[in-house]
CSV table of C-alpha atoms in Angstrom, one decimal:
chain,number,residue,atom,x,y,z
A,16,UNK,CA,-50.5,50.1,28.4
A,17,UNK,CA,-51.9,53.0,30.3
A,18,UNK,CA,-53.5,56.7,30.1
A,19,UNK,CA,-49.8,58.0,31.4
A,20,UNK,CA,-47.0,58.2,28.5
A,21,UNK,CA,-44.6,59.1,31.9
A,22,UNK,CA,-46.0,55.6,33.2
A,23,UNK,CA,-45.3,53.9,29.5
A,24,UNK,CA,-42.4,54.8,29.4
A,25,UNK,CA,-40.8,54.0,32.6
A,26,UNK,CA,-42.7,50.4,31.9
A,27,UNK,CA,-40.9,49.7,28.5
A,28,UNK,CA,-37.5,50.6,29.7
A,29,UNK,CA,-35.0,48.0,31.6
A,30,UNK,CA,-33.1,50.8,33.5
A,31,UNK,CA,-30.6,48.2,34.6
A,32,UNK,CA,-27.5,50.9,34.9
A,33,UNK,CA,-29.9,52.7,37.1
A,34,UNK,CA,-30.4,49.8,39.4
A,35,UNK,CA,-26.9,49.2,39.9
A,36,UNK,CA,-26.4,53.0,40.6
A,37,UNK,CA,-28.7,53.0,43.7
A,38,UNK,CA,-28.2,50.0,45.1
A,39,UNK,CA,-24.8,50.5,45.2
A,40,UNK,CA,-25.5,54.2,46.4
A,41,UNK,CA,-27.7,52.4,49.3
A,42,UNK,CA,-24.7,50.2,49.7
A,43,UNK,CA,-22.3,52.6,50.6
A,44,UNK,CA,-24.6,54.4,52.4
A,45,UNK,CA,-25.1,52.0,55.0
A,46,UNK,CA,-21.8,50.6,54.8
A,47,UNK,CA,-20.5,54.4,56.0
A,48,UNK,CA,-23.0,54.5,59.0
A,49,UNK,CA,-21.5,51.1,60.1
A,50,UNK,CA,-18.3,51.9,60.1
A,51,UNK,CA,-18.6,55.5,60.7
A,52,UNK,CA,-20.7,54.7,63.8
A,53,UNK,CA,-23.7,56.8,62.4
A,54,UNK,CA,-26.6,55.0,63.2
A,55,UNK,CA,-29.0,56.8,61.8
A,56,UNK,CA,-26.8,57.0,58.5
A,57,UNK,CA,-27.2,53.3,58.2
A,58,UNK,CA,-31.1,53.3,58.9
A,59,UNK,CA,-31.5,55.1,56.4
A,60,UNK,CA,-29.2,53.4,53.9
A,61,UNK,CA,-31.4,50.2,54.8
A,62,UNK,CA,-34.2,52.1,54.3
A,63,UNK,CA,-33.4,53.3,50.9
A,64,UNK,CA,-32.2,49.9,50.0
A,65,UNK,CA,-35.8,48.4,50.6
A,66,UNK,CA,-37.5,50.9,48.6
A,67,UNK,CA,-35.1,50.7,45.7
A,68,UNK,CA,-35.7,46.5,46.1
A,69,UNK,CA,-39.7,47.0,45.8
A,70,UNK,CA,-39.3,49.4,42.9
A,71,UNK,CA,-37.6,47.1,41.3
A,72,UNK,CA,-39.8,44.3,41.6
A,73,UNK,CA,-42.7,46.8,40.5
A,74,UNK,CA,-40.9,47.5,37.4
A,75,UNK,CA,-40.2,44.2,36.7
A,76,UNK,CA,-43.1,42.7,37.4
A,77,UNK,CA,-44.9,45.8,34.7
A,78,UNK,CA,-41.9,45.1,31.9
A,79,UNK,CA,-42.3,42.1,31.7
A,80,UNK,CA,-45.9,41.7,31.9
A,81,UNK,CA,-46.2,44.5,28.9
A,82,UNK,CA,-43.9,42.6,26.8
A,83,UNK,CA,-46.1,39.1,27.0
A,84,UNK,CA,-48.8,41.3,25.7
A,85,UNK,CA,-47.0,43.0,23.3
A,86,UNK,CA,-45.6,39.7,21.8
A,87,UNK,CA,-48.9,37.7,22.0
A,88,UNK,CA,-51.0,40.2,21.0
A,89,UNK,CA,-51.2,39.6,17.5
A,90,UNK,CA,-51.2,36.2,17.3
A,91,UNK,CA,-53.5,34.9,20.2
A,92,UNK,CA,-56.8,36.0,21.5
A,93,UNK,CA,-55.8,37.3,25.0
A,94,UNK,CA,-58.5,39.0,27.4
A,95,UNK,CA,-56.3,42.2,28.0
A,96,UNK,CA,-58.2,43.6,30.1
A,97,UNK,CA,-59.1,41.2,32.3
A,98,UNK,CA,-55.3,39.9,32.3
A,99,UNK,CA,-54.6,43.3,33.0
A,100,UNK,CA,-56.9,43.0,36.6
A,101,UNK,CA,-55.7,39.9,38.1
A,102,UNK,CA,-52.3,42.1,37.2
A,103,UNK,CA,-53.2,44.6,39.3
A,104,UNK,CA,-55.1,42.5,42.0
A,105,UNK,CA,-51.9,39.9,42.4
A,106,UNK,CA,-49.7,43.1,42.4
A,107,UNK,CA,-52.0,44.5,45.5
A,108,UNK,CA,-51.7,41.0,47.0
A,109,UNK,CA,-47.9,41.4,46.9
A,110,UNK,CA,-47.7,44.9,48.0
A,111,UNK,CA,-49.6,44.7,50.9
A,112,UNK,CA,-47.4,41.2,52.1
A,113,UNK,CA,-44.6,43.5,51.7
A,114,UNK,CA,-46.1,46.1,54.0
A,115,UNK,CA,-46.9,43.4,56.6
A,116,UNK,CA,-43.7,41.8,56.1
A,117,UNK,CA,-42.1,45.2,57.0
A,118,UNK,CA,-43.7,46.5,59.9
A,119,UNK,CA,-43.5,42.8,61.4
A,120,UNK,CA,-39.4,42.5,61.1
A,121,UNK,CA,-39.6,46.3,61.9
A,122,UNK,CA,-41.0,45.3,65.3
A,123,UNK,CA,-39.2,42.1,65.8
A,124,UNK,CA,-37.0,41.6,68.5
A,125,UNK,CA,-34.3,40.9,66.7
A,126,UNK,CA,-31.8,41.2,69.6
A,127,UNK,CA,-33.6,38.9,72.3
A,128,UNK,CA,-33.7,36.5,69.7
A,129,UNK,CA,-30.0,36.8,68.6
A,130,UNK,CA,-29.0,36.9,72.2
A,131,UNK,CA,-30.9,33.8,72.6
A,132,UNK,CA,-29.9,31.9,69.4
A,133,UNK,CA,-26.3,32.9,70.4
A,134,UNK,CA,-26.7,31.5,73.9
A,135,UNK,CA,-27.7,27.9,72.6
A,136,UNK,CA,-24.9,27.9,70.2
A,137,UNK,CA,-22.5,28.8,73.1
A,138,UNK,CA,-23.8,26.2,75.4
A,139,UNK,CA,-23.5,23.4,72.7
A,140,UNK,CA,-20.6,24.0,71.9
A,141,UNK,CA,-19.4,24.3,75.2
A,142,UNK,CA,-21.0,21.1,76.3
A,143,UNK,CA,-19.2,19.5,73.6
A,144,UNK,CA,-15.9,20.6,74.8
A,145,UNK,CA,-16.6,19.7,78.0
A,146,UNK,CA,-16.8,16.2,76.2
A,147,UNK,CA,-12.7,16.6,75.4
A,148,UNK,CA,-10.4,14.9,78.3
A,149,UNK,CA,-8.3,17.7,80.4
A,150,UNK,CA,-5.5,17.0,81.9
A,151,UNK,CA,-5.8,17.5,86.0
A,152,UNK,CA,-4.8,16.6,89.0
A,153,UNK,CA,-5.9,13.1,90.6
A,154,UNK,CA,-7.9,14.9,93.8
A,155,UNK,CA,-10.2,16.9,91.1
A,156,UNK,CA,-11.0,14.1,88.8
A,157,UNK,CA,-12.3,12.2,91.5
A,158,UNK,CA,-14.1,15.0,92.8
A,159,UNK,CA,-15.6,16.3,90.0
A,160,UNK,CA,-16.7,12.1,89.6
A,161,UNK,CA,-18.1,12.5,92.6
A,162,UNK,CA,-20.3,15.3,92.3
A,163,UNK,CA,-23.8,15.8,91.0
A,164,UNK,CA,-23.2,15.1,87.0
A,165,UNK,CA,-23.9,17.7,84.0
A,166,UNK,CA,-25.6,20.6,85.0
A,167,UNK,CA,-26.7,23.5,82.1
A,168,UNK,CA,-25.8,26.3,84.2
A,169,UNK,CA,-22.4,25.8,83.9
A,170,UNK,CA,-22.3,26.4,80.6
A,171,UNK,CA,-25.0,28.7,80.2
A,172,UNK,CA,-23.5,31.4,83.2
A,173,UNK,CA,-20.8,33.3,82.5
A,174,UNK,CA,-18.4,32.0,85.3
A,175,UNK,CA,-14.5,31.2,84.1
A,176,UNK,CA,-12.9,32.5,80.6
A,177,UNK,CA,-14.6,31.0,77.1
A,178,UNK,CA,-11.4,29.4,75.4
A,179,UNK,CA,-11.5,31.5,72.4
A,180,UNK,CA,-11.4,28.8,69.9
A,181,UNK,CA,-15.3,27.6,70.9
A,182,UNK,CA,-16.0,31.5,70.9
A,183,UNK,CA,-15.2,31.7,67.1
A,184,UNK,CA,-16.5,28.5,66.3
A,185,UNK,CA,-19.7,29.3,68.3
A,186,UNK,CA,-19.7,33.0,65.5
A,187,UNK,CA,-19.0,30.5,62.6
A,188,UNK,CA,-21.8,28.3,63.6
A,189,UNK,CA,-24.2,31.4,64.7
A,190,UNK,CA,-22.8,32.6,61.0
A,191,UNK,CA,-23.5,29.6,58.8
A,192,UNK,CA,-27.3,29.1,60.8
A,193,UNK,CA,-28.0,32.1,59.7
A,194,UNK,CA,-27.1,32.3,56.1
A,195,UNK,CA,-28.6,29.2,55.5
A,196,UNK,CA,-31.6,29.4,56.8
A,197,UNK,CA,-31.7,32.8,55.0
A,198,UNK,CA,-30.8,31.1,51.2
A,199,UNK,CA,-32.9,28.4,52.1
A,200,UNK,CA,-36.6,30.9,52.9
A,201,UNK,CA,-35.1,32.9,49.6
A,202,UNK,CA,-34.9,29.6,47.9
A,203,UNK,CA,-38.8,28.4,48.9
A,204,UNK,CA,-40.1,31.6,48.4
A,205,UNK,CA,-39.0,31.7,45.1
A,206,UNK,CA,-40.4,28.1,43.6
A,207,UNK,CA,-43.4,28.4,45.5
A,208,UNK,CA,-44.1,32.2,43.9
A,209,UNK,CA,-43.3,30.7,40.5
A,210,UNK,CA,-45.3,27.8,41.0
A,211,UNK,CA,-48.0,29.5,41.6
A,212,UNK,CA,-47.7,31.9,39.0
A,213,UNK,CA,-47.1,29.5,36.4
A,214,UNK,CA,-50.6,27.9,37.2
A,215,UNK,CA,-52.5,30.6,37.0
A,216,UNK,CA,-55.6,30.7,33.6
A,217,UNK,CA,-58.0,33.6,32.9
A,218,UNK,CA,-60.8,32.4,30.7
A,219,UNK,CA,-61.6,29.9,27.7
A,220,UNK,CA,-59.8,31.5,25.2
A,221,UNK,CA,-56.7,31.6,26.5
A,222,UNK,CA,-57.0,27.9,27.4
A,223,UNK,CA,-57.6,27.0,24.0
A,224,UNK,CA,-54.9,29.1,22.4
A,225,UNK,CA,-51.6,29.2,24.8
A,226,UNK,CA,-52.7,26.1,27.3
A,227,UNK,CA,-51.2,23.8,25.3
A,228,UNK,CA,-48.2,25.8,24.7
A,229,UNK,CA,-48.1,26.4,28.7
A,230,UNK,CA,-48.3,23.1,29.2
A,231,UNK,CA,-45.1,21.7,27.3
A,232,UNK,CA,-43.1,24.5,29.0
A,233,UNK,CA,-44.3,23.4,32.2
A,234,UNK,CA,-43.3,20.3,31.5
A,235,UNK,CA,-40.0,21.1,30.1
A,236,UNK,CA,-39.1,23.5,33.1
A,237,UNK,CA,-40.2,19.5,35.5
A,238,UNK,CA,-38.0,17.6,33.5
A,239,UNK,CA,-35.1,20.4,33.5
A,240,UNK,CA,-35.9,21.1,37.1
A,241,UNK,CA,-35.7,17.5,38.0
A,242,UNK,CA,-32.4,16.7,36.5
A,243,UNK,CA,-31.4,19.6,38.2
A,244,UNK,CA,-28.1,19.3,40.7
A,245,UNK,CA,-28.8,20.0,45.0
A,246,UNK,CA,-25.8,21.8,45.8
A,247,UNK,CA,-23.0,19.4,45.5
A,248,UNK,CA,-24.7,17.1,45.5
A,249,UNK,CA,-25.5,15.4,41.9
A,250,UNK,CA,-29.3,14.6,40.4
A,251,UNK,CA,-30.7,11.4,41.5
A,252,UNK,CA,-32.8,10.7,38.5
A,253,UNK,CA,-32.7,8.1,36.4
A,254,UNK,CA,-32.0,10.1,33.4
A,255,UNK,CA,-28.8,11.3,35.4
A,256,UNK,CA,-27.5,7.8,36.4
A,257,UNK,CA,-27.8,6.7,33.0
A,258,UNK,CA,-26.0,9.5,31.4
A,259,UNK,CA,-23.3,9.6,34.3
A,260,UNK,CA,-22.8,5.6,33.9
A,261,UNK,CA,-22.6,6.2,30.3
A,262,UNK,CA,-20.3,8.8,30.4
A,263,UNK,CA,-17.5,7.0,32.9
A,264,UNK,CA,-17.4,4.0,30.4
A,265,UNK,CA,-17.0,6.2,27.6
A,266,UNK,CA,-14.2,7.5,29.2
A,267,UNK,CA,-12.5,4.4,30.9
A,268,UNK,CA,-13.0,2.8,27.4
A,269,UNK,CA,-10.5,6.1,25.8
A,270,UNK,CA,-8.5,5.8,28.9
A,271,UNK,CA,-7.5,2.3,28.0
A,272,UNK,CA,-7.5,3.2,24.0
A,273,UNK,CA,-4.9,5.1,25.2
A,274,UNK,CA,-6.5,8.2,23.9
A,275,UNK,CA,-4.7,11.7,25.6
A,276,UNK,CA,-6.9,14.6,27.5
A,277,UNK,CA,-6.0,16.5,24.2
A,278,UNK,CA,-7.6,14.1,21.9
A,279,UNK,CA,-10.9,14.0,24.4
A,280,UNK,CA,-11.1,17.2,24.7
A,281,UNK,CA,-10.5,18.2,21.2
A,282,UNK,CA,-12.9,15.6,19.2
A,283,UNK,CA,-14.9,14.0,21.8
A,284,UNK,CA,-17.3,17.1,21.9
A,285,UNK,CA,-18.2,16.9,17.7
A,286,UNK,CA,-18.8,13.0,17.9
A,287,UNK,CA,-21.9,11.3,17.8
A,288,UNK,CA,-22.9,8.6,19.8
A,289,UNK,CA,-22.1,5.6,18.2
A,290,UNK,CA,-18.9,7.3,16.8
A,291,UNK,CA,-17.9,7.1,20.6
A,292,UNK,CA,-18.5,4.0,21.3
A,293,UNK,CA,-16.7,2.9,18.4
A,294,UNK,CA,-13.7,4.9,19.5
A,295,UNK,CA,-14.3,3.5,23.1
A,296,UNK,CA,-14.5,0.1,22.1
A,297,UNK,CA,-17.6,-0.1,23.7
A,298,UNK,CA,-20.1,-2.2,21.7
A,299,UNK,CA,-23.1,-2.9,23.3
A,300,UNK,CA,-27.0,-2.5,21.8
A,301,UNK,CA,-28.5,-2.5,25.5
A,302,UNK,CA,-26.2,0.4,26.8
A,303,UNK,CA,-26.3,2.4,23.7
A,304,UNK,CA,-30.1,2.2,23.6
A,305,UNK,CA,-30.6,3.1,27.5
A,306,UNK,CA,-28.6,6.1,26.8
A,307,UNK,CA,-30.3,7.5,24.2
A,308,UNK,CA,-34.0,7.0,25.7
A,309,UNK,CA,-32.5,8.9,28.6
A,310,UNK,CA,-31.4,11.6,26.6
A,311,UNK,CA,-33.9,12.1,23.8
A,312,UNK,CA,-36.9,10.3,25.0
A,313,UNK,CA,-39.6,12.6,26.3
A,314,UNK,CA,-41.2,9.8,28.5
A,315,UNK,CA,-37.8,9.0,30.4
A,316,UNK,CA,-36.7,6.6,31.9
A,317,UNK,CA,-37.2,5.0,35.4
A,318,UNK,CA,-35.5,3.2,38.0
A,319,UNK,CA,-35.2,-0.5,36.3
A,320,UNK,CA,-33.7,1.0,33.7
A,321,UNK,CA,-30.7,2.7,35.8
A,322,UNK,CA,-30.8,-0.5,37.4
A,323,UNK,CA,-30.6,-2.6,33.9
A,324,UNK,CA,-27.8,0.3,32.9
A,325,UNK,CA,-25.6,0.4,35.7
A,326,UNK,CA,-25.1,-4.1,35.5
A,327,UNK,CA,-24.3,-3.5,31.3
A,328,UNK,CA,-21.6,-1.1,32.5
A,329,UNK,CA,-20.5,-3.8,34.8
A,330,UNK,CA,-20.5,-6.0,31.8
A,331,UNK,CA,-18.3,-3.7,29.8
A,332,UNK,CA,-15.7,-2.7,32.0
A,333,UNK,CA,-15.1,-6.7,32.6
A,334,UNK,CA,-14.7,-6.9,29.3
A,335,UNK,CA,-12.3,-4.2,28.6
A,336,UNK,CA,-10.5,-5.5,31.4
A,337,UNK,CA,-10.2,-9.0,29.8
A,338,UNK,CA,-9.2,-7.7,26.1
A,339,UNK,CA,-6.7,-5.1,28.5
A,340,UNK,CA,-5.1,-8.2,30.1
A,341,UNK,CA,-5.5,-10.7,26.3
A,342,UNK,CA,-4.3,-8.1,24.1
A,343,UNK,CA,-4.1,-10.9,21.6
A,344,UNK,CA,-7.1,-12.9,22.0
């Protein structure tokens, strides 16, 4: 890949036990400054750390960039060497964000700003104890009725004693800010990077030869992407409705087959879908056809059809209900 065999082969290596070896060398490094009160110890840890972190992206970043050549390289027309500048010019682009990146949180006043943050957590909370009824005398609830209403600087100073339950749930709260807004910058960083990486075309040639192919992965990473799950909370796609409504009257249906958790766990997984059904008692040409456009269709489904879905589950758990209750009939 280039003029350097030492370069090469650094490139086609993964090195993975390596990374673990220095980042958690870095690791204990700064943990033993912190709690060994050694500042400068734990600098430098940091330090380390964020060189071993930009390495690592380099590396990666080359690997994999070598093995996409080495894989398509027979079998496609690529423009090496022009893939191999808008390498080297997005890997400038990157390095020198990093720099800036680094010498702006290197200069950041990161303790007025925590000192600040920490302040406007404090006084919230505070305000919102104030909110909790105290037991006192009859002469000081009148007079504090009477005086001049809320006023910030009383929570804000420092006069009287915190109660120590709003101090730890003012660190929680400081805590969890934090954190999340920390996953959730990661987080956008991340698909934005990748989204704009993924949209990225050289010349004609590739267009004709791996366009189309790019384009059915992009499209499979959208579909996957958007059935995807947001924390706890579950997809809202139609595809997901439908497969979730399908899947809870499958279920109630063996629940009232009086089919065990063994016997669900055990054969439900090698059935097909009509097999299911059958064992479900669930016969019903709309639902079984909703369900298997959402799960097979390329084109998907949309929100009508979630809508349509969700009343023939309706349907079918009246029915069960009815042949439950006329065992006979």
């Amino acid at each position: 890949m280039t003029r350097f065999r030492l370069i090469n082969w650094w490139i086609s290596h993964k090195f993975e036990n390596l990374r673990f070896f220095f980042t958690g060398g870095g690791i204990l490094v700064c943990l033993a400054g912190i709690f060994g009160e050694m500042p400068f110890l734990a600098k430098g840890g940091a330090e380390f750390l964020l060189v071993v972190f930009l390495v690592i992206l380099i590396h990666e970043n080359l690997r994999r960039f070598w093995l996409y050549l080495e894989n398509h390289q027979e079998s496609c027309r690529l423009p090496t060497e022009q893939m191999k500048r808008v390498n080297a010019f997005l890997l400038g682009c990157f390095l020198a964000v990093f720099l800036g990146l680094t010498v702006f949180f290197g200069v950041f006043p990161w303790e007025e700003a925590g000192r600040i943050l920490w302040h406007g957590i404090r006084a919230f909370l505070r305000w919102l104890g104030s909110m909790i009824p105290e037991s006192q005398p009859e002469e000081i609830v009148e007079t504090s009725s009477a005086g001049e209403g809320f006023s910030p600087e009383i929570y804000l100073g420092e006069g009287g004693e915190p109660h120590p339950f709003w101090e730890a749930a003012s660190v929680v709260a400081a805590a969890a800010l934090a954190a999340g807004f920390g996953f959730w910058l990661l987080r956008l960083c991340y698909y934005k990077l990748a989204e704009y990486l993924g949209n990225l075309r050289f010349d004609g040639d590739v267009k004709e030869f791996i366009h189309p192919e790019e384009e059915r992965e992009s499209a499979e990473r959208g579909r996957k992407r958007k059935g995807k799950r947001r924390g706890f909370f579950p997809s809202q796609s139609s595809e997901e409705k439908i497969r979730r409504l399908y899947r809870s009257c499958i279920l109630e249906g063996l629940r009232m087959q009086k089919k065990g958790k063994d016997w669900e766990k055990r054969t439900l997984p090698v059935l097909t879908p009509e097999q299911m059904e059958g064992e479900a008692g669930v016969l019903n040409q709309e639902f079984h056809r909703l369900y298997e456009k959402a799960r097979y269709s390329p084109q998907g489904t949309d929100t009508g059809e979630a809508v349509r879905m969700k009343e023939e589950c309706s349907k079918i758990r009246r029915s069960l209900k009815a042949g439950q209750q006329n065992p006979e009939g």
